[in-house]
Coordinates of C-alpha atoms in Angstrom, one line a residue:
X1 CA 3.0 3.1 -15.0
X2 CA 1.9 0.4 -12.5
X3 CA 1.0 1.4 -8.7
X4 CA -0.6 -0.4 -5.8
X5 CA -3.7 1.1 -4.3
X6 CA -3.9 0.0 -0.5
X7 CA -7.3 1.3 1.3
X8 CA -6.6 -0.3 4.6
X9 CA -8.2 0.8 8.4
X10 CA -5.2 0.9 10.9
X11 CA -5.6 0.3 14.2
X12 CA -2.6 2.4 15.8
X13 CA -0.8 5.0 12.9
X14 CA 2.4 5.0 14.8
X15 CA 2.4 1.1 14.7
X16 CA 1.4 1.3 10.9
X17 CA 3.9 4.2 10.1
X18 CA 7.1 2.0 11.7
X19 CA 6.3 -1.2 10.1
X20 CA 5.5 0.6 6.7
X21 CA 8.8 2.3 7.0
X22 CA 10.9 -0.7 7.8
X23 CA 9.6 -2.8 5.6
X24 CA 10.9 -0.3 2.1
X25 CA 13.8 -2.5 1.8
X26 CA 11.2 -5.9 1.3
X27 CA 8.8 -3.8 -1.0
X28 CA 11.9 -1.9 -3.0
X29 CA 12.7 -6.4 -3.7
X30 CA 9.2 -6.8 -5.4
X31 CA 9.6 -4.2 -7.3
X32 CA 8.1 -1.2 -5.8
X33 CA 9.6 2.6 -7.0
X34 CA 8.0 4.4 -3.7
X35 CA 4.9 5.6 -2.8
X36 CA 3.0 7.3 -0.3
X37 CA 0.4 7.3 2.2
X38 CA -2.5 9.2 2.8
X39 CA -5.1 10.1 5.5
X40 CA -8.4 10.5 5.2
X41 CA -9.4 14.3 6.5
X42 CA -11.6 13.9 9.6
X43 CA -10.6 10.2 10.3
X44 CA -7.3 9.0 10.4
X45 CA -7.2 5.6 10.7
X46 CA -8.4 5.6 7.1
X47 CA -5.3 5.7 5.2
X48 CA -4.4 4.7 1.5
X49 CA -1.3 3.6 0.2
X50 CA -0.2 4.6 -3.3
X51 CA 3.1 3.1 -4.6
X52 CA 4.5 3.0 -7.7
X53 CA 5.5 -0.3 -9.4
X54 CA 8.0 -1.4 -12.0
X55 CA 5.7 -4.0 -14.1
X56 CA 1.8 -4.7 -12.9
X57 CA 2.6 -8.5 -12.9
X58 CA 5.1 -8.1 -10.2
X59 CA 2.4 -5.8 -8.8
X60 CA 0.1 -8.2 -8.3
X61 CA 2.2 -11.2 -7.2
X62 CA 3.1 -8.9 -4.2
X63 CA -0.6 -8.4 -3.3
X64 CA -1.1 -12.1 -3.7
X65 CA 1.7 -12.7 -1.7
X66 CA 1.0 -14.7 1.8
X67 CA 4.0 -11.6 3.2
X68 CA 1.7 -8.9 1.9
X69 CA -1.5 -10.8 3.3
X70 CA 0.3 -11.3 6.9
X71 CA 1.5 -7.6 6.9
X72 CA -1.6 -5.5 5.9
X73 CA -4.1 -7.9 8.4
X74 CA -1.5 -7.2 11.0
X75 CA -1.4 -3.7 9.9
X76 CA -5.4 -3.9 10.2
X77 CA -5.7 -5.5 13.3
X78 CA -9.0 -6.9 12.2
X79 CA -10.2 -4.4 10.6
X80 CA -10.7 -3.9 6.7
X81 CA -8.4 -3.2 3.7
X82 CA -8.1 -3.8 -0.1
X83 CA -5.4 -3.6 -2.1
X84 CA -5.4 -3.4 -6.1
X85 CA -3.2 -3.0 -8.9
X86 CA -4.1 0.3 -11.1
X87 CA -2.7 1.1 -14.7
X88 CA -1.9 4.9 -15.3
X89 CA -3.7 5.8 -18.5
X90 CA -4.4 9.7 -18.5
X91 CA -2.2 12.9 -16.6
X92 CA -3.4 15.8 -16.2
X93 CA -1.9 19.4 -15.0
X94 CA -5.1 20.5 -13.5

């Protein structure tokens, strides 16, 4: 299974949180399943994204999309993220 790995910096969470939100419909079109988002303990402007994808290709045509550029520097506001597409090859139940 395909996912998207977003580390990104936010500049204002609530900002982040309403534009992530909104924009499901947009992802849901290139293929995402869902995800979530994480903050990092202690400092929560560090937040990663997880979502789960239909097909890697269509994973990474949305990260090298100019719409997912725009959004996550927006998202940023000048500060860093990286996104990258990750293959599932190992579960474990502990």
């Amino acid at each position: 299974m395909p996912y998207v790995l977003v580390q990104i910096d936010v500049h204002d969470f609530a900002e982040f949180e309403a534009i992530f939100v909104g924009n499901a419909d947009r992802r849901h079109q290139w293929g995402s399943k869902g995800g979530r988002v994480f903050q990092v303990t202690g400092d929560p402007k560090k937040c990663i994204v997880l979502l789960e994808w239909d097909d890697a290709d269509r994973a990474q045509d949305f990260i090298d999309s100019p719409e997912f550029r725009v959004a996550a520097e927006w998202a940023a506001d000048g500060l860093t993220f990286k996104a990258t597409v990750l293959n599932e090859v190992l579960q474990s139940d502990a």
